[in-house]
Amino acid sequence: MKMSEHSTIGISSKPKTKHWPDTCDSEAPCHTFSISSLQILDEHGNLDESRMPDVSSEDLVKLYRAMVLARLVDDRTLKLQRQGRIGTVPLCTGHEAVTCGATLAMRDEDWFIGSYRDLGGRLMRGEPIENGLLYYNGHEEGAVFPGGERTLPISIIIAAQCLHAVGVAYAMRMKGETETAVVCFLGDGGTSEGDFHEAMNFASVWQVPVVFVVANNQWAISVPREKQMHSRTIAQKAIAYDMPGIQVDGNDALAVYKATKDALDLARSGGGPTLIEAVTYRMLMHTTADDPTRYQPPEDLEIWAKRDPITRFRKFIEQKDLWDDEQQTDLEAQCKQKIEAAVAAFESRTDFKVDSPFDHVFGTSHTRIEQQRAEFLDMLKKESADG
Amino acid sequence: MAKLNMVQAINRALDEEMARDENVITLGQDVGLNGGVFRVTEGLHEKYGEERVIDTPLAESGILGSSIGMAIAGLRPVAEMQFSGFSYLMFAQLEGHASRMRSRTQGQHTVPLVVRMPYGGGVRALEHHSESHEATYAHLPGVKVVIPSGPSNARALLAAAIRDPDPVVFMEPKCSYRAFREDVPEEPQVMEIGKGQVVQEGADVTVISWGAMMRPTIKAVEAAQKDHGVSIELIDLLTISPMDTDKIVSSVKKTGRCVIVQEAPRSFSPSSEIIATINDHALMYLEAPVKRVTGFDVVTPYFGKEQSYLPNERRVRHAIEETIGF
Ligand SMILES: Cc1ncc(C[n+]2csc(CCOP(=O)(O)OP(=O)(O)O)c2C)c(N)n1
Ligand SMILES: [Mg+2]
């Protein structure tokens, strides 16, 4: 393994001269802070020109198409679940600008490490639509995809992925990939876990190239944000770790893109981690097993429906003459065709290997496991012979 | 008498214990207004208020660690882990603190808490939602592990766990939550922790199981009795640790044969411990090797394959037949 000369960025071999005490003085009081926020496209699709990032027209259209695809996949998946054709699924409607906006800012060689609410981003990373269907219908085959070496499988264990992201970022730097960064997605609830805080601290101490994107959708299943934390913002948690923190309109894909792009640029230049809070709303149930009418004020949905990320983005690209009704009709038809093809492929899959769990317990072969495999297969054979 | 399913029965025990003792509180993710993701705590929030029914932030170590403090200071916390698969985030608090506070303070400080968690497969759930890892907890000295099998014993054992002076891990077989109902008496009931239950007496073979596996086991026992005219003693273990070894040993001494059924992976599991106990105390009474039907030493498969991996009635019946025919 070749170590790069950058391998010790942020970890100096000699301790710096320490000036005790590290206390606040009255000229730079610690007890006040401000959090910057960012919106570029308002809910009507009006652009704040002064903040417009440098994005090609091609990328704007790509971003829009990705969000629409994610929304339509979500719709279809919900229907499949309601028809009993797939297991319990989390829905991602409302989150399109967060995951697609952030993913647009990433390079292929960057790492995508997230949870179950990142459908749009995963699809942009090249995950086939069929994968999610397989995964949520109980098949390990859907957890990975060819080309997904830098897209880790969904972390069901809340916030655990934050530490993995830090480790990956450390490894990248040590291996001399100093231009590579990691984007880690989690939810507002996830910020309560110790793993999140440990990851923030590790990232800060090691100054590794990782960007935490918290999709603050106001809920962790039935627990509202104000029961989750007393902090007024999530972005302010960055201050404790002396890293940049910003709150962005999570339904504004341009704002999410810009914040992520800036954070990635900083990370690539050795400037360490960033925390981005993307404020959004979970527009559907937590998963298909959840009933939000038990706890959610219905007026919330009305308010947030007006802030829809896709509607406003469409208005924006239409105003820029990048999009029209005909393209919309074509896009929807194309998406539907892709989705139906994926559903057909998913439903016709039969090549599952019943003993594959034995294949992947370890990378080495062990008698105890192999004996159990033989016993298992023998038992299945007898059972199918018995009918 | 009311006919209750296990969710309702556990809910009733919580309600009765909270009514009986104002120090009993319950805390966890979504246990308040939502009544828990399985609705086990339904209605308690309205009845006992936010101070005693706490929707916590999303942090298992936080839930258990703060429960330890509450217990030391005189409350009786019943903490909920949303699924056993997420309970490992509190493991350090349980192992390092709850389990040994009594011992390291020579009894001056104690931790009377209950941590409830749905466990086990069979409900077509996502990964991390189907494991049966009771051995992980049973391996901790100072921690009791209880697994009810039906509404009635769930209610009585939870009440006992709440009144117990020590930390109890209470594992609820989620696939039995709504699978069937039982008559549950109106007046509160308490069963003794640390005691198995002889579900039926028999002379030819002892069959031992617990939790969700009791249902396929009962069916297999009935089928084997009918087909082969054997007399089977069936034991529902109920407490995994500390295990009721007297009951196991005396039964095996009587029958000379034993079949153990567990959902959990085979190695280093409760069945291993039962076999070792028989070896220690009843080896010379055996007329056949002790047989076990278990899960495998693999990472719990996603639900597309789970039915192939879970012990079922047929596998238990075959094991009983082989043991009898030995
Ligand atoms: C460690 C852990 N604890 C509990 C759960 C159960 N659970 C699944 S999702 C969820 C809420 C997550 O909320 P948030 O982080 O805000 O993400 P969101 O679902 O809103 O996207 C909970 C409690 C889990 N998956 N992992
Ligand atoms: Mg959330």
CSV table of N, CA and C in Angstrom, one decimal, chain A residues 14-130:
chain,number,residue,atom,x,y,z
A,14,LYS,N,3.7,16.0,16.0
A,14,LYS,CA,4.1,16.7,17.2
A,14,LYS,C,2.9,17.5,17.7
A,15,PRO,N,2.7,17.4,19.0
A,15,PRO,CA,1.6,18.2,19.5
A,15,PRO,C,1.9,19.7,19.4
A,16,LYS,N,0.8,20.5,19.0
A,16,LYS,CA,1.0,21.9,18.8
A,16,LYS,C,1.2,22.5,20.2
A,17,THR,N,1.8,23.7,20.2
A,17,THR,CA,2.0,24.4,21.5
A,17,THR,C,0.6,24.7,22.1
A,18,LYS,N,0.4,24.4,23.3
A,18,LYS,CA,-0.9,24.5,23.9
A,18,LYS,C,-1.0,25.9,24.7
A,19,HIS,N,-2.0,26.6,24.4
A,19,HIS,CA,-2.2,27.8,25.2
A,19,HIS,C,-3.3,27.6,26.2
A,20,TRP,N,-3.0,27.4,27.4
A,20,TRP,CA,-4.1,27.2,28.4
A,20,TRP,C,-4.5,28.5,28.9
A,21,PRO,N,-5.7,28.7,29.4
A,21,PRO,CA,-6.8,27.7,29.2
A,21,PRO,C,-7.5,28.0,27.8
A,22,ASP,N,-8.2,27.0,27.3
A,22,ASP,CA,-9.0,27.1,26.1
A,22,ASP,C,-10.4,27.7,26.5
A,23,THR,N,-10.4,28.9,27.0
A,23,THR,CA,-11.7,29.4,27.5
A,23,THR,C,-12.1,30.5,26.6
A,24,CYS,N,-13.4,30.9,26.7
A,24,CYS,CA,-13.9,32.0,25.9
A,24,CYS,C,-13.5,33.3,26.6
A,25,ASP,N,-13.3,34.3,25.8
A,25,ASP,CA,-13.1,35.6,26.5
A,25,ASP,C,-14.3,36.5,26.0
A,26,SER,N,-14.4,37.6,26.7
A,26,SER,CA,-15.6,38.4,26.4
A,26,SER,C,-15.7,39.0,25.0
A,27,GLU,N,-14.5,39.1,24.3
A,27,GLU,CA,-14.5,39.5,22.9
A,27,GLU,C,-15.0,38.5,22.0
A,28,ALA,N,-14.8,37.2,22.3
A,28,ALA,CA,-15.3,36.2,21.4
A,28,ALA,C,-16.1,35.2,22.3
A,29,PRO,N,-17.3,35.7,22.8
A,29,PRO,CA,-18.1,34.8,23.7
A,29,PRO,C,-18.5,33.5,23.1
A,30,CYS,N,-18.4,32.5,23.9
A,30,CYS,CA,-18.8,31.1,23.4
A,30,CYS,C,-20.3,30.9,23.4
A,31,HIS,N,-21.0,31.7,24.3
A,31,HIS,CA,-22.3,31.3,24.6
A,31,HIS,C,-23.3,31.9,23.5
A,32,THR,N,-22.8,32.6,22.5
A,32,THR,CA,-23.8,33.0,21.5
A,32,THR,C,-23.3,32.3,20.2
A,33,PHE,N,-24.2,32.0,19.3
A,33,PHE,CA,-23.8,31.5,18.1
A,33,PHE,C,-24.9,31.8,17.1
A,34,SER,N,-24.5,31.7,15.8
A,34,SER,CA,-25.5,31.8,14.8
A,34,SER,C,-25.3,30.7,13.8
A,35,ILE,N,-26.4,30.3,13.2
A,35,ILE,CA,-26.3,29.3,12.2
A,35,ILE,C,-26.8,29.8,10.9
A,36,SER,N,-25.9,29.6,9.9
A,36,SER,CA,-26.3,30.2,8.6
A,36,SER,C,-27.3,29.2,7.9
A,37,SER,N,-28.2,29.8,7.1
A,37,SER,CA,-29.1,28.9,6.4
A,37,SER,C,-29.1,29.3,4.9
A,38,LEU,N,-29.6,28.4,4.1
A,38,LEU,CA,-29.5,28.5,2.7
A,38,LEU,C,-30.7,28.1,2.0
A,39,GLN,N,-31.3,29.0,1.2
A,39,GLN,CA,-32.4,28.6,0.3
A,39,GLN,C,-32.0,29.4,-1.0
A,40,ILE,N,-32.1,28.7,-2.1
A,40,ILE,CA,-31.8,29.3,-3.4
A,40,ILE,C,-33.1,29.4,-4.3
A,41,LEU,N,-33.9,28.3,-4.2
A,41,LEU,CA,-35.2,28.3,-4.9
A,41,LEU,C,-36.3,28.3,-3.8
A,42,ASP,N,-37.1,29.3,-3.9
A,42,ASP,CA,-38.2,29.3,-2.9
A,42,ASP,C,-39.3,28.3,-3.3
A,43,GLU,N,-40.3,28.3,-2.4
A,43,GLU,CA,-41.3,27.2,-2.7
A,43,GLU,C,-42.1,27.4,-4.0
A,44,HIS,N,-42.0,28.7,-4.6
A,44,HIS,CA,-42.7,28.9,-5.8
A,44,HIS,C,-41.8,28.7,-7.0
A,45,GLY,N,-40.5,28.3,-6.7
A,45,GLY,CA,-39.6,28.1,-7.8
A,45,GLY,C,-38.8,29.3,-8.2
A,46,ASN,N,-39.0,30.4,-7.4
A,46,ASN,CA,-38.2,31.6,-7.7
A,46,ASN,C,-36.7,31.5,-7.3
A,47,LEU,N,-35.9,31.9,-8.2
A,47,LEU,CA,-34.4,31.8,-7.9
A,47,LEU,C,-33.8,33.0,-7.2
A,48,ASP,N,-33.0,32.7,-6.3
A,48,ASP,CA,-32.1,33.8,-5.7
A,48,ASP,C,-30.8,33.8,-6.5
A,49,GLU,N,-30.8,34.6,-7.5
A,49,GLU,CA,-29.7,34.6,-8.5
A,49,GLU,C,-28.3,34.7,-7.8
A,50,SER,N,-28.3,35.5,-6.7
A,50,SER,CA,-27.0,35.8,-6.1
A,50,SER,C,-26.4,34.5,-5.5
A,51,ARG,N,-27.2,33.5,-5.2
A,51,ARG,CA,-26.7,32.3,-4.6
A,51,ARG,C,-26.6,31.1,-5.6
A,52,MET,N,-27.0,31.4,-6.8
A,52,MET,CA,-27.1,30.3,-7.8
A,52,MET,C,-25.7,29.6,-7.9
A,53,PRO,N,-25.6,28.3,-7.7
A,53,PRO,CA,-24.3,27.7,-7.9
A,53,PRO,C,-24.0,27.5,-9.4
A,54,ASP,N,-22.8,27.1,-9.7
A,54,ASP,CA,-22.4,26.9,-11.0
A,54,ASP,C,-22.8,25.5,-11.4
A,55,VAL,N,-24.0,25.3,-12.0
A,55,VAL,CA,-24.5,24.0,-12.4
A,55,VAL,C,-24.9,24.1,-13.9
A,56,SER,N,-24.4,23.1,-14.7
A,56,SER,CA,-24.8,23.1,-16.1
A,56,SER,C,-26.2,22.8,-16.3
A,57,SER,N,-26.8,23.3,-17.4
A,57,SER,CA,-28.2,23.0,-17.7
A,57,SER,C,-28.4,21.5,-17.8
A,58,GLU,N,-27.4,20.8,-18.3
A,58,GLU,CA,-27.5,19.3,-18.4
A,58,GLU,C,-27.7,18.7,-17.0
A,59,ASP,N,-26.9,19.2,-16.0
A,59,ASP,CA,-27.0,18.7,-14.7
A,59,ASP,C,-28.3,19.1,-14.0
A,60,LEU,N,-28.8,20.3,-14.3
A,60,LEU,CA,-30.1,20.7,-13.8
A,60,LEU,C,-31.2,19.7,-14.2
A,61,VAL,N,-31.2,19.4,-15.5
A,61,VAL,CA,-32.2,18.4,-16.0
A,61,VAL,C,-32.0,17.0,-15.4
A,62,LYS,N,-30.7,16.7,-15.3
A,62,LYS,CA,-30.4,15.4,-14.7
A,62,LYS,C,-31.0,15.3,-13.3
A,63,LEU,N,-30.8,16.3,-12.5
A,63,LEU,CA,-31.3,16.4,-11.2
A,63,LEU,C,-32.8,16.3,-11.1
A,64,TYR,N,-33.4,17.0,-12.0
A,64,TYR,CA,-34.9,16.9,-12.0
A,64,TYR,C,-35.4,15.5,-12.4
A,65,ARG,N,-34.7,14.9,-13.4
A,65,ARG,CA,-35.2,13.6,-13.8
A,65,ARG,C,-35.0,12.6,-12.7
A,66,ALA,N,-33.9,12.8,-11.9
A,66,ALA,CA,-33.6,11.8,-10.8
A,66,ALA,C,-34.7,11.9,-9.8
A,67,MET,N,-35.1,13.2,-9.5
A,67,MET,CA,-36.1,13.3,-8.5
A,67,MET,C,-37.5,12.7,-8.9
A,68,VAL,N,-37.8,13.0,-10.2
A,68,VAL,CA,-39.1,12.4,-10.6
A,68,VAL,C,-39.0,10.9,-10.6
A,69,LEU,N,-37.9,10.3,-11.0
A,69,LEU,CA,-37.8,8.9,-11.0
A,69,LEU,C,-38.0,8.3,-9.6
A,70,ALA,N,-37.3,9.0,-8.7
A,70,ALA,CA,-37.4,8.5,-7.3
A,70,ALA,C,-38.9,8.6,-6.8
A,71,ARG,N,-39.5,9.6,-7.1
A,71,ARG,CA,-40.9,9.8,-6.7
A,71,ARG,C,-41.8,8.7,-7.3
A,72,LEU,N,-41.6,8.4,-8.5
A,72,LEU,CA,-42.4,7.4,-9.2
A,72,LEU,C,-42.1,6.0,-8.7
A,73,VAL,N,-40.8,5.8,-8.4
A,73,VAL,CA,-40.5,4.4,-7.8
A,73,VAL,C,-41.1,4.3,-6.5
A,74,ASP,N,-41.1,5.3,-5.7
A,74,ASP,CA,-41.8,5.3,-4.4
A,74,ASP,C,-43.3,5.0,-4.5
A,75,ASP,N,-43.9,5.7,-5.4
A,75,ASP,CA,-45.4,5.4,-5.6
A,75,ASP,C,-45.6,4.0,-6.0
A,76,ARG,N,-44.8,3.5,-6.9
A,76,ARG,CA,-45.0,2.1,-7.4
A,76,ARG,C,-44.8,1.1,-6.2
A,77,THR,N,-43.7,1.4,-5.5
A,77,THR,CA,-43.3,0.5,-4.4
A,77,THR,C,-44.5,0.4,-3.3
A,78,LEU,N,-45.0,1.6,-3.0
A,78,LEU,CA,-46.1,1.6,-2.1
A,78,LEU,C,-47.3,0.7,-2.6
A,79,LYS,N,-47.6,0.9,-3.9
A,79,LYS,CA,-48.7,0.1,-4.4
A,79,LYS,C,-48.4,-1.4,-4.3
A,80,LEU,N,-47.1,-1.8,-4.7
A,80,LEU,CA,-46.8,-3.2,-4.6
A,80,LEU,C,-47.0,-3.7,-3.2
A,81,GLN,N,-46.6,-2.9,-2.3
A,81,GLN,CA,-46.7,-3.3,-0.9
A,81,GLN,C,-48.2,-3.5,-0.5
A,82,ARG,N,-49.0,-2.6,-0.9
A,82,ARG,CA,-50.4,-2.6,-0.6
A,82,ARG,C,-51.1,-3.8,-1.3
A,83,GLN,N,-50.5,-4.3,-2.4
A,83,GLN,CA,-51.0,-5.4,-3.1
A,83,GLN,C,-50.4,-6.7,-2.5
A,84,GLY,N,-49.6,-6.6,-1.5
A,84,GLY,CA,-49.0,-7.8,-1.0
A,84,GLY,C,-47.9,-8.4,-1.8
A,85,ARG,N,-47.3,-7.6,-2.7
A,85,ARG,CA,-46.3,-8.2,-3.6
A,85,ARG,C,-44.9,-7.9,-3.1
A,86,ILE,N,-44.8,-7.2,-2.0
A,86,ILE,CA,-43.5,-6.9,-1.4
A,86,ILE,C,-43.6,-6.7,0.1
A,87,GLY,N,-42.6,-6.8,0.8
A,87,GLY,CA,-42.6,-6.7,2.3
A,87,GLY,C,-42.7,-5.2,2.7
A,88,THR,N,-42.5,-5.0,4.0
A,88,THR,CA,-42.6,-3.6,4.6
A,88,THR,C,-41.5,-2.7,3.9
A,89,VAL,N,-41.9,-1.5,3.5
A,89,VAL,CA,-41.0,-0.6,2.9
A,89,VAL,C,-41.1,0.8,3.5
A,90,PRO,N,-39.9,1.4,3.7
A,90,PRO,CA,-39.9,2.8,4.1
A,90,PRO,C,-40.1,3.6,2.8
A,91,LEU,N,-40.8,4.8,2.9
A,91,LEU,CA,-41.1,5.6,1.7
A,91,LEU,C,-40.2,6.8,1.7
A,92,CYS,N,-39.9,7.3,0.6
A,92,CYS,CA,-38.9,8.4,0.5
A,92,CYS,C,-39.5,9.7,-0.1
A,93,THR,N,-40.8,9.7,-0.3
A,93,THR,CA,-41.5,10.9,-0.9
A,93,THR,C,-41.3,12.1,0.0
A,94,GLY,N,-40.8,13.2,-0.6
A,94,GLY,CA,-40.5,14.4,0.2
A,94,GLY,C,-39.0,14.5,0.3
A,95,HIS,N,-38.2,13.4,0.2
A,95,HIS,CA,-36.8,13.5,0.4
A,95,HIS,C,-36.0,13.6,-0.8
A,96,GLU,N,-36.6,13.8,-2.0
A,96,GLU,CA,-35.9,13.8,-3.2
A,96,GLU,C,-34.8,14.8,-3.4
A,97,ALA,N,-35.1,16.0,-2.9
A,97,ALA,CA,-34.1,17.1,-3.1
A,97,ALA,C,-32.9,16.8,-2.2
A,98,VAL,N,-33.2,16.3,-1.0
A,98,VAL,CA,-32.0,16.0,-0.1
A,98,VAL,C,-31.1,15.0,-0.8
A,99,THR,N,-31.6,13.8,-1.1
A,99,THR,CA,-30.7,12.8,-1.6
A,99,THR,C,-30.2,13.1,-3.0
A,100,CYS,N,-31.1,13.6,-3.9
A,100,CYS,CA,-30.6,13.8,-5.3
A,100,CYS,C,-29.7,15.0,-5.3
A,101,GLY,N,-30.1,16.1,-4.6
A,101,GLY,CA,-29.2,17.3,-4.6
A,101,GLY,C,-27.8,17.0,-4.1
A,102,ALA,N,-27.7,16.2,-3.0
A,102,ALA,CA,-26.4,15.9,-2.5
A,102,ALA,C,-25.7,15.0,-3.4
A,103,THR,N,-26.3,14.0,-4.0
A,103,THR,CA,-25.6,13.1,-4.8
A,103,THR,C,-25.1,13.7,-6.1
A,104,LEU,N,-25.9,14.7,-6.6
A,104,LEU,CA,-25.4,15.4,-7.8
A,104,LEU,C,-24.0,16.1,-7.5
A,105,ALA,N,-23.8,16.5,-6.3
A,105,ALA,CA,-22.5,17.1,-6.0
A,105,ALA,C,-21.4,16.1,-5.8
A,106,MET,N,-21.7,14.9,-5.8
A,106,MET,CA,-20.6,13.8,-5.6
A,106,MET,C,-20.0,13.4,-6.9
A,107,ARG,N,-18.8,12.9,-6.7
A,107,ARG,CA,-18.1,12.3,-7.9
A,107,ARG,C,-18.3,10.8,-7.7
A,108,ASP,N,-18.1,10.1,-8.8
A,108,ASP,CA,-18.3,8.6,-8.8
A,108,ASP,C,-17.4,8.0,-7.8
A,109,GLU,N,-16.2,8.5,-7.6
A,109,GLU,CA,-15.2,7.9,-6.7
A,109,GLU,C,-15.5,8.2,-5.2
A,110,ASP,N,-16.4,9.1,-5.0
A,110,ASP,CA,-16.8,9.4,-3.6
A,110,ASP,C,-17.6,8.3,-3.0
A,111,TRP,N,-17.7,8.2,-1.7
A,111,TRP,CA,-18.5,7.1,-1.1
A,111,TRP,C,-19.8,7.6,-0.7
A,112,PHE,N,-20.8,6.8,-0.9
A,112,PHE,CA,-22.2,7.1,-0.5
A,112,PHE,C,-22.6,6.1,0.6
A,113,ILE,N,-22.8,6.7,1.8
A,113,ILE,CA,-23.1,5.8,2.9
A,113,ILE,C,-24.3,6.3,3.6
A,114,GLY,N,-25.4,5.6,3.5
A,114,GLY,CA,-26.7,6.2,4.0
A,114,GLY,C,-27.6,5.2,4.7
A,115,SER,N,-28.8,5.5,4.8
A,115,SER,CA,-29.8,4.7,5.4
A,115,SER,C,-30.9,4.3,4.4
A,116,TYR,N,-32.1,4.1,4.9
A,116,TYR,CA,-33.2,3.6,4.0
A,116,TYR,C,-34.0,4.8,3.4
A,117,ARG,N,-33.6,6.0,3.6
A,117,ARG,CA,-34.5,7.1,3.2
A,117,ARG,C,-33.8,7.8,2.0
A,118,ASP,N,-32.9,7.1,1.3
A,118,ASP,CA,-32.1,7.8,0.3
A,118,ASP,C,-32.3,7.3,-1.1
A,119,LEU,N,-33.5,6.8,-1.4
A,119,LEU,CA,-33.7,6.2,-2.7
A,119,LEU,C,-33.2,6.9,-3.9
A,120,GLY,N,-33.6,8.2,-4.0
A,120,GLY,CA,-33.2,9.0,-5.2
A,120,GLY,C,-31.7,9.0,-5.4
A,121,GLY,N,-31.0,9.2,-4.3
A,121,GLY,CA,-29.5,9.2,-4.4
A,121,GLY,C,-29.0,7.8,-4.8
A,122,ARG,N,-29.5,6.8,-4.2
A,122,ARG,CA,-29.0,5.5,-4.6
A,122,ARG,C,-29.2,5.2,-6.0
A,123,LEU,N,-30.4,5.6,-6.6
A,123,LEU,CA,-30.6,5.3,-8.0
A,123,LEU,C,-29.6,6.1,-8.8
A,124,MET,N,-29.3,7.3,-8.4
A,124,MET,CA,-28.3,8.1,-9.1
A,124,MET,C,-26.9,7.5,-9.1
A,125,ARG,N,-26.7,6.8,-8.0
A,125,ARG,CA,-25.4,6.1,-7.9
A,125,ARG,C,-25.4,4.8,-8.7
A,126,GLY,N,-26.4,4.5,-9.4
A,126,GLY,CA,-26.4,3.4,-10.3
A,126,GLY,C,-27.1,2.1,-9.7
A,127,GLU,N,-27.7,2.3,-8.6
A,127,GLU,CA,-28.4,1.1,-8.1
A,127,GLU,C,-29.6,0.8,-8.9
A,128,PRO,N,-29.8,-0.4,-9.4
A,128,PRO,CA,-30.9,-0.7,-10.3
A,128,PRO,C,-32.2,-0.7,-9.4
A,129,ILE,N,-33.3,-0.3,-10.0
A,129,ILE,CA,-34.6,-0.2,-9.3
A,129,ILE,C,-35.0,-1.5,-8.7
A,130,GLU,N,-34.6,-2.6,-9.5
A,130,GLU,CA,-34.9,-3.9,-9.0
A,130,GLU,C,-34.3,-4.3,-7.6
